[in-house]
Amino acid sequence: MAIEPGTPDRLLELAAARRTAPGEALARDAGRIVRAAGDMAERFRRGGRLITFGDGAAAADAGHVAVEFTHPVIVGKRALPAISLAGDAAALGGLAVSGGPEAVFAAQVETFGRTEDIALGVPAGERDRRVLAGLAAARELGMLTIALTTAPPGSVCDADRPPGYGDGSLGGVVADHVLAARCDDPLIAREVHVTAYHLLWELVHVLLDDPGLAPPARPAGDTAGDTTRDTAGTCVTCADTAVPVHVTELRPGGLALVETGCGTEEVSVALVEARVGDVVLVHAKEAIVVLGGDGS
């Protein structure tokens, strides 16, 4: 039966369609997300802390990220040190008066930041000078820098990125890792950001718990070795934790059979470009990133 214009079904169809391209772009950036999470895990392993900041609506995202790391919702996950610089009205107001509004995050980063720490900024674009100044201050201190930003659909990170910066720059935003929501709609872009930083949280814990997993970066045609991990007692269908599994068969409809270490289960691989032989990270029956493997 045809869906009539203006009906709830039609509105839901349109809403889903608007999110298809940004979601697919995020899936294509899976490697960038894994690399960022790997670097974050290494900083936490060295005693580093996560420092987050953002302006306007992004201030709420900065606070959300910090809470995710300091107050894990999954029983057994370790709490990791994180603070948001965007929620202290007294500090923001005082610094704006004494040093100017563009310095409010940079001044706090310079005060609290250490070389082993991580700075995660959520800039609205190249004109978001407060957040960009905070990221620049973090780079000066040698901190790991991550930017969650927005970009036009189809855009890519600059090929000629500064030396030493993992995933370069995009639209004037420079950081070790730039993770962009490729979308013109700011509300959908925020949804992409929420997904991205929840993936970072999940992956950081996986890589902290098992640093022997496959290296995040995998050149074309390269193999990442065996990343088998004991998942006994963990159900990839219903567990609220992510586990690495081996893809043994691809099925129609974006599905795959995977070997969990204690049996075979069917999961969705619609969000990733998985191949037979790959190791994928599965959360609640959904493959969220390809970790490595010898798929061909």
Short mmCIF file of C-alpha atoms in Angstrom, two decimals:
data_model
loop_
_atom_site.label_atom_id
_atom_site.label_comp_id
_atom_site.label_asym_id
_atom_site.label_seq_id
_atom_site.Cartn_x
_atom_site.Cartn_y
_atom_site.Cartn_z
CA MET A 1 0.00 0.00 0.00
CA ALA A 2 1.34 3.44 -0.96
CA ILE A 3 2.27 5.80 1.85
CA GLU A 4 0.13 8.96 1.72
CA PRO A 5 1.84 12.38 1.94
CA GLY A 6 1.61 13.98 5.38
CA THR A 7 0.83 10.74 7.20
CA PRO A 8 2.94 9.58 10.17
CA ASP A 9 4.37 6.76 8.04
CA ARG A 10 5.42 9.24 5.36
CA LEU A 11 7.01 11.54 7.92
CA LEU A 12 8.96 8.64 9.40
CA GLU A 13 10.07 7.61 5.92
CA LEU A 14 11.33 11.12 5.19
CA ALA A 15 13.10 11.36 8.55
CA ALA A 16 14.86 8.05 7.92
CA ALA A 17 15.86 9.10 4.40
CA ARG A 18 17.47 12.30 5.68
CA ARG A 19 19.67 10.23 7.99
CA THR A 20 20.78 7.62 5.46
CA ALA A 21 23.68 9.51 3.87
CA PRO A 22 25.10 10.88 7.17
CA GLY A 23 24.86 7.40 8.69
CA GLU A 24 26.65 5.83 5.74
CA ALA A 25 29.34 8.51 5.92
CA LEU A 26 29.85 7.73 9.60
CA ALA A 27 30.19 4.03 8.76
CA ARG A 28 32.85 4.86 6.18
CA ASP A 29 34.73 6.74 8.92
CA ALA A 30 34.88 3.61 11.11
CA GLY A 31 38.65 3.40 10.68
CA ARG A 32 39.08 6.97 11.87
CA ILE A 33 36.97 6.26 14.94
CA VAL A 34 38.99 3.15 15.77
CA ARG A 35 42.28 5.03 15.41
CA ALA A 36 41.03 7.83 17.65
CA ALA A 37 39.84 5.33 20.26
CA GLY A 38 43.18 3.52 20.12
CA ASP A 39 45.09 6.72 20.78
CA MET A 40 42.68 7.65 23.59
CA ALA A 41 43.14 4.24 25.21
CA GLU A 42 46.91 4.70 25.11
CA ARG A 43 46.64 8.10 26.84
CA PHE A 44 44.35 6.67 29.54
CA ARG A 45 46.83 3.81 29.98
CA ARG A 46 49.52 6.42 30.67
CA GLY A 47 47.41 8.12 33.33
CA GLY A 48 45.88 10.75 31.08
CA ARG A 49 42.51 12.44 31.51
CA LEU A 50 39.84 13.46 29.04
CA ILE A 51 39.05 17.20 28.87
CA THR A 52 36.00 18.17 26.82
CA PHE A 53 34.54 21.48 25.68
CA GLY A 54 32.00 22.91 23.26
CA ASP A 55 29.86 26.00 22.68
CA GLY A 56 26.10 26.37 22.68
CA ALA A 57 24.29 23.08 22.16
CA ALA A 58 27.69 21.38 21.88
CA ALA A 59 28.34 22.24 25.53
CA ALA A 60 25.75 19.61 26.40
CA ASP A 61 27.58 17.10 24.22
CA ALA A 62 30.86 17.95 25.95
CA GLY A 63 29.23 17.31 29.32
CA HIS A 64 27.63 14.10 28.04
CA VAL A 65 30.98 12.73 26.84
CA ALA A 66 32.64 13.45 30.19
CA VAL A 67 29.81 11.77 32.11
CA GLU A 68 29.99 8.68 29.87
CA PHE A 69 33.63 8.17 30.79
CA THR A 70 33.41 9.01 34.50
CA HIS A 71 30.12 7.21 35.16
CA PRO A 72 29.91 4.11 32.93
CA VAL A 73 26.39 2.75 32.52
CA ILE A 74 27.59 -0.84 32.14
CA VAL A 75 28.35 -2.77 35.31
CA GLY A 76 32.02 -3.75 35.47
CA LYS A 77 33.33 -1.04 33.16
CA ARG A 78 36.00 1.09 34.76
CA ALA A 79 35.45 4.78 35.41
CA LEU A 80 37.93 6.92 33.48
CA PRO A 81 38.95 10.47 34.47
CA ALA A 82 37.16 13.14 32.46
CA ILE A 83 36.01 16.72 32.98
CA SER A 84 33.96 19.14 30.92
CA LEU A 85 35.09 22.76 30.71
CA ALA A 86 31.74 23.91 29.33
CA GLY A 87 29.58 23.60 32.43
CA ASP A 88 31.20 25.96 34.94
CA ALA A 89 29.38 29.27 34.50
CA ALA A 90 31.58 31.05 37.04
CA ALA A 91 34.80 30.03 35.30
CA LEU A 92 33.46 30.85 31.84
CA GLY A 93 32.16 34.23 32.94
CA GLY A 94 35.27 35.17 34.85
CA LEU A 95 37.63 34.19 32.06
CA ALA A 96 35.50 35.98 29.48
CA VAL A 97 35.81 39.19 31.49
CA SER A 98 39.53 38.90 32.25
CA GLY A 99 40.88 37.40 29.05
CA GLY A 100 38.15 37.89 26.46
CA PRO A 101 35.46 35.44 25.36
CA GLU A 102 37.64 33.66 22.81
CA ALA A 103 40.10 32.55 25.50
CA VAL A 104 37.69 30.79 27.89
CA PHE A 105 38.55 27.23 26.83
CA ALA A 106 42.20 27.84 25.95
CA ALA A 107 42.86 29.35 29.39
CA GLN A 108 41.30 26.36 31.14
CA VAL A 109 43.20 23.89 28.96
CA GLU A 110 46.45 25.68 29.79
CA THR A 111 45.56 25.52 33.50
CA PHE A 112 44.38 21.93 33.76
CA GLY A 113 45.96 20.20 30.77
CA ARG A 114 48.96 17.88 30.85
CA THR A 115 50.91 16.29 28.03
CA GLU A 116 49.39 12.87 28.62
CA ASP A 117 45.81 14.19 28.55
CA ILE A 118 43.18 14.17 25.80
CA ALA A 119 41.29 17.23 24.56
CA LEU A 120 37.98 16.62 22.82
CA GLY A 121 36.40 19.73 21.35
CA VAL A 122 33.08 20.06 19.56
CA PRO A 123 33.48 23.06 17.22
CA ALA A 124 30.57 24.27 15.12
CA GLY A 125 33.04 25.02 12.30
CA GLU A 126 36.03 27.16 11.47
CA ARG A 127 34.31 30.26 12.94
CA ASP A 128 33.97 28.64 16.38
CA ARG A 129 37.06 30.41 17.64
CA ARG A 130 36.64 29.53 21.32
CA VAL A 131 36.71 25.77 20.72
CA LEU A 132 39.42 26.02 18.06
CA ALA A 133 41.56 28.07 20.46
CA GLY A 134 41.09 25.37 23.09
CA LEU A 135 42.24 22.68 20.65
CA ALA A 136 45.22 24.81 19.63
CA ALA A 137 46.22 25.26 23.29
CA ALA A 138 45.96 21.51 23.80
CA ARG A 139 48.23 20.87 20.82
CA GLU A 140 50.80 23.27 22.25
CA LEU A 141 50.84 21.19 25.43
CA GLY A 142 51.30 17.95 23.48
CA MET A 143 47.85 16.65 24.37
CA LEU A 144 46.00 14.27 22.07
CA THR A 145 43.36 16.33 20.25
CA ILE A 146 40.03 15.14 18.87
CA ALA A 147 37.44 17.32 17.11
CA LEU A 148 33.82 16.40 16.53
CA THR A 149 32.70 18.80 13.84
CA THR A 150 30.37 19.14 10.88
CA ALA A 151 31.06 19.27 7.17
CA PRO A 152 29.11 19.38 3.92
CA PRO A 153 28.00 15.99 2.55
CA GLY A 154 30.75 14.34 0.53
CA SER A 155 33.61 16.34 2.05
CA VAL A 156 36.84 14.64 3.07
CA CYS A 157 39.70 15.50 5.38
CA ASP A 158 42.55 17.45 3.82
CA ALA A 159 45.10 15.24 2.11
CA ASP A 160 47.97 17.58 3.01
CA ARG A 161 47.56 17.43 6.75
CA PRO A 162 50.14 18.85 9.16
CA PRO A 163 52.98 16.49 10.11
CA GLY A 164 52.20 14.42 13.18
CA TYR A 165 48.43 14.83 12.96
CA GLY A 166 46.65 11.51 12.56
CA ASP A 167 43.53 12.47 10.61
CA GLY A 168 44.40 16.04 9.79
CA SER A 169 42.11 18.95 9.26
CA LEU A 170 38.73 19.72 7.80
CA GLY A 171 37.15 23.10 7.13
CA GLY A 172 39.73 24.94 9.21
CA VAL A 173 39.45 22.51 12.14
CA VAL A 174 42.84 20.96 12.93
CA ALA A 175 43.32 18.08 15.38
CA ASP A 176 45.03 14.72 15.68
CA HIS A 177 41.66 13.16 14.84
CA VAL A 178 38.87 15.04 13.07
CA LEU A 179 35.54 13.18 13.13
CA ALA A 180 32.99 15.01 11.01
CA ALA A 181 29.24 14.63 10.70
CA ARG A 182 28.75 15.09 6.96
CA CYS A 183 25.35 16.71 7.06
CA ASP A 184 23.75 20.10 6.43
CA ASP A 185 21.15 19.65 9.17
CA PRO A 186 22.61 20.63 12.58
CA LEU A 187 20.15 18.43 14.46
CA ILE A 188 21.06 15.32 12.47
CA ALA A 189 24.74 16.26 12.82
CA ARG A 190 24.30 16.18 16.59
CA GLU A 191 22.78 12.70 16.31
CA VAL A 192 25.86 11.59 14.37
CA HIS A 193 28.10 13.11 17.04
CA VAL A 194 26.21 11.29 19.80
CA THR A 195 26.74 8.01 17.94
CA ALA A 196 30.41 8.79 17.34
CA TYR A 197 31.29 9.55 20.95
CA HIS A 198 29.40 6.53 22.24
CA LEU A 199 31.46 4.44 19.81
CA LEU A 200 34.62 6.10 21.14
CA TRP A 201 33.58 5.25 24.70
CA GLU A 202 32.86 1.63 23.82
CA LEU A 203 36.02 1.15 21.78
CA VAL A 204 38.28 2.78 24.38
CA HIS A 205 37.12 0.23 26.94
CA VAL A 206 37.57 -2.67 24.53
CA LEU A 207 41.11 -1.57 23.67
CA LEU A 208 41.98 -0.91 27.31
CA ASP A 209 40.76 -4.35 28.33
CA ASP A 210 42.50 -6.10 25.43
CA PRO A 211 45.42 -4.10 24.00
CA GLY A 212 46.36 -7.16 21.94
CA LEU A 213 43.50 -6.55 19.51
CA ALA A 214 44.38 -5.88 15.87
CA PRO A 215 46.04 -2.52 15.15
CA PRO A 216 43.44 0.12 14.28
CA ALA A 217 44.99 1.03 10.94
CA ARG A 218 44.92 -1.61 8.22
CA PRO A 219 46.48 -0.79 4.84
CA ALA A 220 44.71 -2.22 1.82
CA GLY A 221 45.62 -5.85 1.34
CA ASP A 222 47.40 -6.10 4.68
CA THR A 223 46.48 -8.62 7.35
CA ALA A 224 46.13 -7.79 11.00
CA GLY A 225 46.72 -11.24 12.45
CA ASP A 226 44.62 -13.26 14.82
CA THR A 227 42.58 -11.16 17.22
CA THR A 228 40.56 -13.98 18.73
CA ARG A 229 39.34 -13.23 22.21
CA ASP A 230 37.55 -15.43 24.69
CA THR A 231 33.92 -14.35 24.73
CA ALA A 232 32.60 -17.23 26.79
CA GLY A 233 29.51 -16.25 28.69
CA THR A 234 28.83 -13.21 26.49
CA CYS A 235 25.82 -13.21 24.18
CA VAL A 236 26.41 -10.92 21.21
CA THR A 237 22.67 -10.78 20.61
CA CYS A 238 21.62 -9.30 23.93
CA ALA A 239 24.77 -8.22 25.79
CA ASP A 240 25.22 -4.56 26.70
CA THR A 241 28.92 -4.75 25.96
CA ALA A 242 30.90 -4.99 22.73
CA VAL A 243 32.84 -8.12 21.79
CA PRO A 244 35.10 -8.94 18.82
CA VAL A 245 33.91 -11.85 16.66
CA HIS A 246 35.00 -13.49 13.38
CA VAL A 247 32.80 -13.19 10.29
CA THR A 248 32.31 -16.63 8.78
CA GLU A 249 29.52 -15.99 6.25
CA LEU A 250 27.85 -12.98 4.67
CA ARG A 251 24.09 -13.19 4.18
CA PRO A 252 21.51 -11.11 2.29
CA GLY A 253 19.92 -8.12 3.99
CA GLY A 254 23.10 -6.85 5.65
CA LEU A 255 23.43 -9.90 7.90
CA ALA A 256 26.33 -12.23 8.68
CA LEU A 257 27.16 -15.35 10.62
CA VAL A 258 29.94 -14.84 13.17
CA GLU A 259 31.98 -17.12 15.36
CA THR A 260 31.94 -15.90 18.96
CA GLY A 261 34.36 -18.39 20.48
CA CYS A 262 31.57 -20.40 22.03
CA GLY A 263 29.24 -20.80 19.05
CA THR A 264 27.85 -19.16 15.93
CA GLU A 265 25.34 -16.31 15.86
CA GLU A 266 23.71 -14.11 13.23
CA VAL A 267 24.36 -10.36 13.49
CA SER A 268 23.83 -7.24 11.41
CA VAL A 269 26.78 -5.86 9.44
CA ALA A 270 24.75 -3.13 7.74
CA LEU A 271 26.85 -0.33 9.26
CA VAL A 272 30.27 -1.69 8.26
CA GLU A 273 31.99 -3.06 5.17
CA ALA A 274 32.76 -6.51 6.56
CA ARG A 275 34.18 -9.44 4.66
CA VAL A 276 34.48 -13.12 5.46
CA GLY A 277 37.50 -13.53 7.72
CA ASP A 278 37.26 -10.07 9.26
CA VAL A 279 37.10 -9.43 12.98
CA VAL A 280 34.24 -7.06 13.80
CA LEU A 281 33.20 -5.47 17.05
CA VAL A 282 29.58 -6.33 17.85
CA HIS A 283 27.33 -4.50 20.30
CA ALA A 284 23.73 -5.63 20.86
CA LYS A 285 23.78 -7.75 17.66
CA GLU A 286 25.09 -4.87 15.51
CA ALA A 287 28.61 -4.80 14.08
CA ILE A 288 29.89 -1.30 14.79
CA VAL A 289 33.43 -1.41 13.39
CA VAL A 290 35.87 -3.69 11.55
CA LEU A 291 38.91 -4.28 13.77
CA GLY A 292 40.99 -6.26 11.31
CA GLY A 293 41.34 -9.69 9.81
CA ASP A 294 42.23 -11.40 6.58
CA GLY A 295 38.97 -10.99 4.68
CA SER A 296 39.27 -10.89 0.93
#
